JSON list of C-alpha atoms in Angstrom, two decimals:
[
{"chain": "A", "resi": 12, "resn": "UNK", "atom": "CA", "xyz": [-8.32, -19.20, 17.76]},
{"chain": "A", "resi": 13, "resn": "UNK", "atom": "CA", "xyz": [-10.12, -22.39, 16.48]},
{"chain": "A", "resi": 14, "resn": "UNK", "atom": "CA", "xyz": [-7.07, -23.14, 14.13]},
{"chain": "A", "resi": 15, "resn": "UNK", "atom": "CA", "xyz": [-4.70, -23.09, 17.18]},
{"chain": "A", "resi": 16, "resn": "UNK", "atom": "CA", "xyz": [-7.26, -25.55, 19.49]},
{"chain": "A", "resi": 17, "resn": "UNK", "atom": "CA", "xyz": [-7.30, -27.88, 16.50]},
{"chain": "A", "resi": 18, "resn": "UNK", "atom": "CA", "xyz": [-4.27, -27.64, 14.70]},
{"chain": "A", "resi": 19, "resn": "UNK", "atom": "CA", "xyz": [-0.38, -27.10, 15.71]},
{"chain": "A", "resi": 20, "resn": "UNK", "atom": "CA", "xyz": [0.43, -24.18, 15.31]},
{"chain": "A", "resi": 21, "resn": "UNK", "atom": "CA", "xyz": [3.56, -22.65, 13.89]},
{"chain": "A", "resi": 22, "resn": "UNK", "atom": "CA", "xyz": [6.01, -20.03, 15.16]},
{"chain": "A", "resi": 23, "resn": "UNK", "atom": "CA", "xyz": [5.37, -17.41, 12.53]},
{"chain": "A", "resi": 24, "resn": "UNK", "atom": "CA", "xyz": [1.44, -18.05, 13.08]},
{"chain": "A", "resi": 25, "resn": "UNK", "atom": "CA", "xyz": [1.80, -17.51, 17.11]},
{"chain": "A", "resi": 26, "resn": "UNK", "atom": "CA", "xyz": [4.15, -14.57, 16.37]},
{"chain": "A", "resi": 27, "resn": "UNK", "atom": "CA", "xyz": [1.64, -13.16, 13.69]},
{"chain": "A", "resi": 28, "resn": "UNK", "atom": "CA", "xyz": [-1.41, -13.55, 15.88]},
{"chain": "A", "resi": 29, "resn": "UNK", "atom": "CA", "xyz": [0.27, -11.45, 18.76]},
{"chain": "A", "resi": 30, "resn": "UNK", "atom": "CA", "xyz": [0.88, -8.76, 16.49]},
{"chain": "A", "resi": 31, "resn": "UNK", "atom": "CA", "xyz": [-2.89, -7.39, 16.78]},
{"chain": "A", "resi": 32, "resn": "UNK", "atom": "CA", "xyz": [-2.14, -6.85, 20.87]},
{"chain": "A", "resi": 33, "resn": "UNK", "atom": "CA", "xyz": [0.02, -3.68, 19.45]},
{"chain": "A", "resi": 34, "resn": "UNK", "atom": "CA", "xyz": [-3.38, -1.85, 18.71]},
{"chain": "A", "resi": 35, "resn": "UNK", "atom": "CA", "xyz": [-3.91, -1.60, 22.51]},
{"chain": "A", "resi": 36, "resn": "UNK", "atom": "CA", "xyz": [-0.16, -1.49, 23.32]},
{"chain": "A", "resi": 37, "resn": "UNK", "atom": "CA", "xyz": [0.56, 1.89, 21.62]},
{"chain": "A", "resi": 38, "resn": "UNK", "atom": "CA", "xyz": [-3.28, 3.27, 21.75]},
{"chain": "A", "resi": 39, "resn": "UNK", "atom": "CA", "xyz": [-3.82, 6.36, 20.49]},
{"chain": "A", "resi": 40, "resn": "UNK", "atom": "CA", "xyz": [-0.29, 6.64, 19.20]},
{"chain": "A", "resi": 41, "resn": "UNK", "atom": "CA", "xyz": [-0.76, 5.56, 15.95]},
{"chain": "A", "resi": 42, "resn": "UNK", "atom": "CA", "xyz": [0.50, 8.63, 13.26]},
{"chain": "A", "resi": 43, "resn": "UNK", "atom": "CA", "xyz": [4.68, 8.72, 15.10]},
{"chain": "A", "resi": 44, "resn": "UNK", "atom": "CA", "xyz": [5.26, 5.11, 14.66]},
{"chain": "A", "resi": 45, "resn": "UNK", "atom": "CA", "xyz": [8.56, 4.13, 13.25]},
{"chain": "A", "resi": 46, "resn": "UNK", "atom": "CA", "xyz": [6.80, 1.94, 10.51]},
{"chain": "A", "resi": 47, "resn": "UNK", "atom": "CA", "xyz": [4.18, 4.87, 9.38]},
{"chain": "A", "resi": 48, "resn": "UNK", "atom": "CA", "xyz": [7.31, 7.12, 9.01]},
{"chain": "A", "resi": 49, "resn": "UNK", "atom": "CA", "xyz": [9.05, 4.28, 7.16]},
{"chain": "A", "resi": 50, "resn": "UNK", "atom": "CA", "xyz": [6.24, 3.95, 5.05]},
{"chain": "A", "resi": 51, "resn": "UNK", "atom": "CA", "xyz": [5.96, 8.04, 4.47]},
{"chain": "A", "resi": 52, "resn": "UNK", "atom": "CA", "xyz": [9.69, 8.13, 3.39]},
{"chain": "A", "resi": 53, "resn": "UNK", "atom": "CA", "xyz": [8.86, 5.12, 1.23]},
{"chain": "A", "resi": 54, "resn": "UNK", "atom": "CA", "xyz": [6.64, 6.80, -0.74]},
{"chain": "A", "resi": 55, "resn": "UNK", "atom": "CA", "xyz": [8.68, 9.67, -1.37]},
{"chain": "A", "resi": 56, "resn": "UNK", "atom": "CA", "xyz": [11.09, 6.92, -3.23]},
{"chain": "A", "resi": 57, "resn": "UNK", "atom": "CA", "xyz": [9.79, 3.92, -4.10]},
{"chain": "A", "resi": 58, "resn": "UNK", "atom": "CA", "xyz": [5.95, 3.67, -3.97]},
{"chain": "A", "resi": 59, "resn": "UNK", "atom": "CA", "xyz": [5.57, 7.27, -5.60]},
{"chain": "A", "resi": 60, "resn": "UNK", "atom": "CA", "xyz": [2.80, 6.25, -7.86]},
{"chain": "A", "resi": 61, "resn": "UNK", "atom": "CA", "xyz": [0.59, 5.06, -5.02]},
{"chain": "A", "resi": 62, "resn": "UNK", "atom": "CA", "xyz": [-0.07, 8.77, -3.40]},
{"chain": "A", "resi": 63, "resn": "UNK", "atom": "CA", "xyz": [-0.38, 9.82, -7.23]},
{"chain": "A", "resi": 64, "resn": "UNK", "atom": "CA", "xyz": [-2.93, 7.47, -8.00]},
{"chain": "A", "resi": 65, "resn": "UNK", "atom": "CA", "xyz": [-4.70, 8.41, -4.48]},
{"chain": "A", "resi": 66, "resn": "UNK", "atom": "CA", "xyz": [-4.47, 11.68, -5.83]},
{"chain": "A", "resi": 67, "resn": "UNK", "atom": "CA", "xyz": [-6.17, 11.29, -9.17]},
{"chain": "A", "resi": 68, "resn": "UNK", "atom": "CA", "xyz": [-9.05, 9.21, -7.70]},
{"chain": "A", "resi": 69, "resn": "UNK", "atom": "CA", "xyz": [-9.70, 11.58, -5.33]},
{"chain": "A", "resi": 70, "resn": "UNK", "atom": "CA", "xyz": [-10.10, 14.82, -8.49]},
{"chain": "A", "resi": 71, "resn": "UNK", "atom": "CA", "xyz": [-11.83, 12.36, -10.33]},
{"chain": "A", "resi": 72, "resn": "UNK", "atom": "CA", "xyz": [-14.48, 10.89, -7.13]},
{"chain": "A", "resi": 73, "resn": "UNK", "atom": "CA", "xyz": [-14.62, 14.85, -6.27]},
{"chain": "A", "resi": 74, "resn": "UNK", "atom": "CA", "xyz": [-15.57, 16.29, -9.71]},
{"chain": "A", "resi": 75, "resn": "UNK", "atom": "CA", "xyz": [-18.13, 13.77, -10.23]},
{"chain": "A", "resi": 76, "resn": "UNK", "atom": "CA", "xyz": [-19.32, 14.19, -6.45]},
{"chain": "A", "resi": 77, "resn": "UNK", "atom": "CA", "xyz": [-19.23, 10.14, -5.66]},
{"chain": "A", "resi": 78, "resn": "UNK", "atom": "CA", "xyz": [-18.79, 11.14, -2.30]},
{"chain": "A", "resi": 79, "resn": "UNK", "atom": "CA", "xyz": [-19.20, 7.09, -1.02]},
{"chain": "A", "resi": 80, "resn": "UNK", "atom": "CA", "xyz": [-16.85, 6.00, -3.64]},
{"chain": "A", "resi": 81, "resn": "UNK", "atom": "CA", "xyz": [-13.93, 8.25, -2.35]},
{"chain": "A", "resi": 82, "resn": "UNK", "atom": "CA", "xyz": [-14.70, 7.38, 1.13]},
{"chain": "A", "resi": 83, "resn": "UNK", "atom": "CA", "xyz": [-14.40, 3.42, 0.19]},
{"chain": "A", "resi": 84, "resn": "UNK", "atom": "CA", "xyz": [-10.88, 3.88, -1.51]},
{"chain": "A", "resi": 85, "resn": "UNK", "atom": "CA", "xyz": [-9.74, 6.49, 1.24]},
{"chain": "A", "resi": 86, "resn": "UNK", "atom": "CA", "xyz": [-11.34, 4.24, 4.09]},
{"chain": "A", "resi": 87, "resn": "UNK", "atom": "CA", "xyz": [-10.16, 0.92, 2.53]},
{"chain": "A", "resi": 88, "resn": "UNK", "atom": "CA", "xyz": [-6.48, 2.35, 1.39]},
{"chain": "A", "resi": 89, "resn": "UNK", "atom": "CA", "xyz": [-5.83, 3.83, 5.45]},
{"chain": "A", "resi": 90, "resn": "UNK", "atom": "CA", "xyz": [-7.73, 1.21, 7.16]},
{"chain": "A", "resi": 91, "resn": "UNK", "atom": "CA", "xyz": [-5.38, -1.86, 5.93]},
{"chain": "A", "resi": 92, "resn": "UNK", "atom": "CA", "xyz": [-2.24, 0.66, 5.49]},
{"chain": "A", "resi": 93, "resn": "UNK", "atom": "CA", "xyz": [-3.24, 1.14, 9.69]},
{"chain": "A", "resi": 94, "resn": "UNK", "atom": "CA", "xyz": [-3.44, -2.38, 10.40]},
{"chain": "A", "resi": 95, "resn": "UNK", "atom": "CA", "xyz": [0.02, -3.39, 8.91]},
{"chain": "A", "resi": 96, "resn": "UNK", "atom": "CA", "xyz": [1.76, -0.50, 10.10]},
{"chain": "A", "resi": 97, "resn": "UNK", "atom": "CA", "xyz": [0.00, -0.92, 13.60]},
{"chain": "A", "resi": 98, "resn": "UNK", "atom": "CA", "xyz": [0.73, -4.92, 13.17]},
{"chain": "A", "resi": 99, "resn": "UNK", "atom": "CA", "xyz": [4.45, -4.06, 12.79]},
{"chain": "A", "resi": 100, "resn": "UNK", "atom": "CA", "xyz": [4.85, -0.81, 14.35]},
{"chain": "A", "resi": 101, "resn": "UNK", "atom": "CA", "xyz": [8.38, -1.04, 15.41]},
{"chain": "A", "resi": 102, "resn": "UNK", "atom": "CA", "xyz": [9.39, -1.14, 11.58]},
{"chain": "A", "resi": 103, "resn": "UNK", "atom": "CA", "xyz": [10.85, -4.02, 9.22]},
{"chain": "A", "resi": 104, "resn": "UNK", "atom": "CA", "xyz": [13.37, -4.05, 6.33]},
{"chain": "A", "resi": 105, "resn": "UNK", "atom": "CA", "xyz": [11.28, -2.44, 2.99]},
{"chain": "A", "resi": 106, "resn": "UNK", "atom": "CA", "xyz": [12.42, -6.33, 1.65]},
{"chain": "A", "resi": 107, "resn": "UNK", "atom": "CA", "xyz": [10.35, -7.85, 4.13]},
{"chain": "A", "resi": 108, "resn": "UNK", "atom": "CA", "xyz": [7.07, -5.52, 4.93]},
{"chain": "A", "resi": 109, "resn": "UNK", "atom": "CA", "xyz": [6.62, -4.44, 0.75]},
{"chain": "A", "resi": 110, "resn": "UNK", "atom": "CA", "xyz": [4.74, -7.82, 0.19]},
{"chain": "A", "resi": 111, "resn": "UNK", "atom": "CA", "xyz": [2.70, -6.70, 2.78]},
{"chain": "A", "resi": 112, "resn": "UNK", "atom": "CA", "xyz": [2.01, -3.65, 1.32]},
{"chain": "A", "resi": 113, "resn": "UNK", "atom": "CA", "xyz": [1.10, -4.81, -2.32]},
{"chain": "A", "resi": 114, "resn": "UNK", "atom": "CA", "xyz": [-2.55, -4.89, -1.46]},
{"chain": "A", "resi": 115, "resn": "UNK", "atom": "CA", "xyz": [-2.53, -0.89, -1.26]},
{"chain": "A", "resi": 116, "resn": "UNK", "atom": "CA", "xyz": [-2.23, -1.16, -5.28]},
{"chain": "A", "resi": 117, "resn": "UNK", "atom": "CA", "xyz": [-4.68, -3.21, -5.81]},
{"chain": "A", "resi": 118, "resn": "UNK", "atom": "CA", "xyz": [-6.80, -0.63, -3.45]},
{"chain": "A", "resi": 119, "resn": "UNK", "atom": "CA", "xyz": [-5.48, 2.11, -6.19]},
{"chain": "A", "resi": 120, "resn": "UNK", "atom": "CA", "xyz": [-5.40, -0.03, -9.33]},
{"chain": "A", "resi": 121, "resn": "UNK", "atom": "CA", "xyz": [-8.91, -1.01, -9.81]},
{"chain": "A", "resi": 122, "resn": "UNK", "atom": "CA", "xyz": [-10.33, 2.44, -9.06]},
{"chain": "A", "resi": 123, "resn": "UNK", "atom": "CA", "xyz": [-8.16, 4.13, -11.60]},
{"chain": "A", "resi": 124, "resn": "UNK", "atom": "CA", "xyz": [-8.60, 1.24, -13.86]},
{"chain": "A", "resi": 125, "resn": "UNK", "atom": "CA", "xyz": [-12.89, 1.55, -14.00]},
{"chain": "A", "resi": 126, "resn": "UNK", "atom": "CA", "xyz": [-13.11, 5.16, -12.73]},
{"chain": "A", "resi": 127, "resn": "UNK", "atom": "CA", "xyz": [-10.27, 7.31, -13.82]},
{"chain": "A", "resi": 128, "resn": "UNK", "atom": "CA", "xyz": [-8.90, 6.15, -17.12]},
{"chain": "A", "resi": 129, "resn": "UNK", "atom": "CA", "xyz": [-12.67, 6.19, -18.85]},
{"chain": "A", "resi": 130, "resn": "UNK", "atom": "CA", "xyz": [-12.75, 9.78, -17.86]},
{"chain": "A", "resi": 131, "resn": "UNK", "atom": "CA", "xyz": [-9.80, 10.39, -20.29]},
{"chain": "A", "resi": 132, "resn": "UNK", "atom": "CA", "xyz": [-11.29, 10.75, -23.23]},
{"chain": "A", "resi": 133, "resn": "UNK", "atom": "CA", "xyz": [-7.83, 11.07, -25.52]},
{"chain": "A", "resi": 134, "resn": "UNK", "atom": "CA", "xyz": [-6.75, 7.53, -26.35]},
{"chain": "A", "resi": 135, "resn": "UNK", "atom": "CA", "xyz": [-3.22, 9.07, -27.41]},
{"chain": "A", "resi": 136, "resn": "UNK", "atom": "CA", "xyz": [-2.75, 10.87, -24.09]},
{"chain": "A", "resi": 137, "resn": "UNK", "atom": "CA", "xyz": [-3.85, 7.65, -22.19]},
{"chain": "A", "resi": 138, "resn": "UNK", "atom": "CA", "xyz": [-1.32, 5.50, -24.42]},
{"chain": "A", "resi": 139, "resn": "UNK", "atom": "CA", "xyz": [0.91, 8.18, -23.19]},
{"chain": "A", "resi": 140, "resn": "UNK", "atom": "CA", "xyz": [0.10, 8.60, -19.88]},
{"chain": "A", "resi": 141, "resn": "UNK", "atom": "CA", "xyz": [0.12, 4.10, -19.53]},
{"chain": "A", "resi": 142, "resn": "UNK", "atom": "CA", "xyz": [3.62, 4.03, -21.17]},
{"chain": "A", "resi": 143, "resn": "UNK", "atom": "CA", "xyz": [5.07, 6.67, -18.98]},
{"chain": "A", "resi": 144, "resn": "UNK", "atom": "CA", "xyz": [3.98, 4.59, -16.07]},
{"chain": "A", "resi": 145, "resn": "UNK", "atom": "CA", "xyz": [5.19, 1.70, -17.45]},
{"chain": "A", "resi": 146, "resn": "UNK", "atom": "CA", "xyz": [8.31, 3.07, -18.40]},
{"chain": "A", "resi": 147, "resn": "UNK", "atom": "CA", "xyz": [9.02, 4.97, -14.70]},
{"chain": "A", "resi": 148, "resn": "UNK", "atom": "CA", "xyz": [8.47, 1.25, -13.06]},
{"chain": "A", "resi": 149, "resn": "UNK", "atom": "CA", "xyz": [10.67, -0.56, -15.56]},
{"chain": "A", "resi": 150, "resn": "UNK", "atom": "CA", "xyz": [13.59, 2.22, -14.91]},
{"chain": "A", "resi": 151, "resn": "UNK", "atom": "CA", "xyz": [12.66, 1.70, -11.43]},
{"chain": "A", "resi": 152, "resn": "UNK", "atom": "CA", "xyz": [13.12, -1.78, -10.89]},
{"chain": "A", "resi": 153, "resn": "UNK", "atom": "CA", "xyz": [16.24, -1.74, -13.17]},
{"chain": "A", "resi": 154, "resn": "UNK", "atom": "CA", "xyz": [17.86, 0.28, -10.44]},
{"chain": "A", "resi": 155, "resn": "UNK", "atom": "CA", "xyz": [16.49, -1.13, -7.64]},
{"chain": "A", "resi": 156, "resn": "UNK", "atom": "CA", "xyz": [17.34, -4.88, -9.01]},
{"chain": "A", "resi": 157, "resn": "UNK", "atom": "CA", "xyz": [20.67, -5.14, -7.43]},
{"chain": "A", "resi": 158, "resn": "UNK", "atom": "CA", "xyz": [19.49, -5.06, -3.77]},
{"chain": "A", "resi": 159, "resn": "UNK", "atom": "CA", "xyz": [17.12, -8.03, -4.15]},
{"chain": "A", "resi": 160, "resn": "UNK", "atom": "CA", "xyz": [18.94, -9.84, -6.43]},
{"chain": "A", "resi": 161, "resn": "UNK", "atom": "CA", "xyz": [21.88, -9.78, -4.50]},
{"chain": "A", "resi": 162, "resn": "UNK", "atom": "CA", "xyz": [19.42, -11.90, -1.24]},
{"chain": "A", "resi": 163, "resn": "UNK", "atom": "CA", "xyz": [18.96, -14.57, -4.17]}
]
């Protein structure tokens, strides 16, 4: 609010700030949005690795009982996922919204980076297990590059 008093404000920032009233506006609707069921399909076929990553954080927080690191991830991961599917509710293009989703790996990343890989003891099966990532999101963009190359 101060930056709109002292400062003139843009469209997109006017547009942006109005997007918060959509918490109240479809209260307690919030799981049959059109954007969480975008975002649910999305993951099936594109974002794939995030759910698996939630997935291995979760067996490794569980097995080790860190019961408040779990609930951080889980909390942090569906807390911001709620606020940009609330924020945009009615759905965008995956071109547009996936920027705004690219804080959900970092939410996964750094967990599986100092919490899960240490666990695996094996270096060959984490060399393994890192280049099979690697190698899925390399194929993965190679066959995805036409779409956004083609807005360039």
């Amino acid at each position: 609010m101060l930056k709109s008093t002292l400062l003139k404000e843009a469209s997109y920032d006017s547009t942006a700030v109005l997007a918060i009233k959509n918490f109240s506006k479809i209260f307690p609707d919030y799981w049959s949005i059109p954007s969480n069921k975008d975002f649910i399909s999305w993951c099936a076929t594109d974002y794939y690795l995030l759910p698996i990553g939630l997935a291995g954080i979760a067996v490794v927080y569980v097995r080790q009982k860190r019961w408040k690191k779990l609930a951080y991830v889980y909390g942090a991961f569906f807390a911001y996922l709620l606020l940009i599917n609330v924020s945009l509710y009615q759905g965008f293009p995956q071109f547009h919204i996936e920027s705004y989703y690219l804080p959900l790996s970092i939410v996964v990343i750094i967990p599986l980076v100092f919490d899960v890989l240490p666990t695996i003891k094996n270096k060959s099966v984490l060399l393994v297990l890192l280049a099979l990532v690697l190698s899925i999101r390399v194929v993965h963009i190679w066959n995805r590059h036409e779409l956004y190359t083609a807005r360039v």
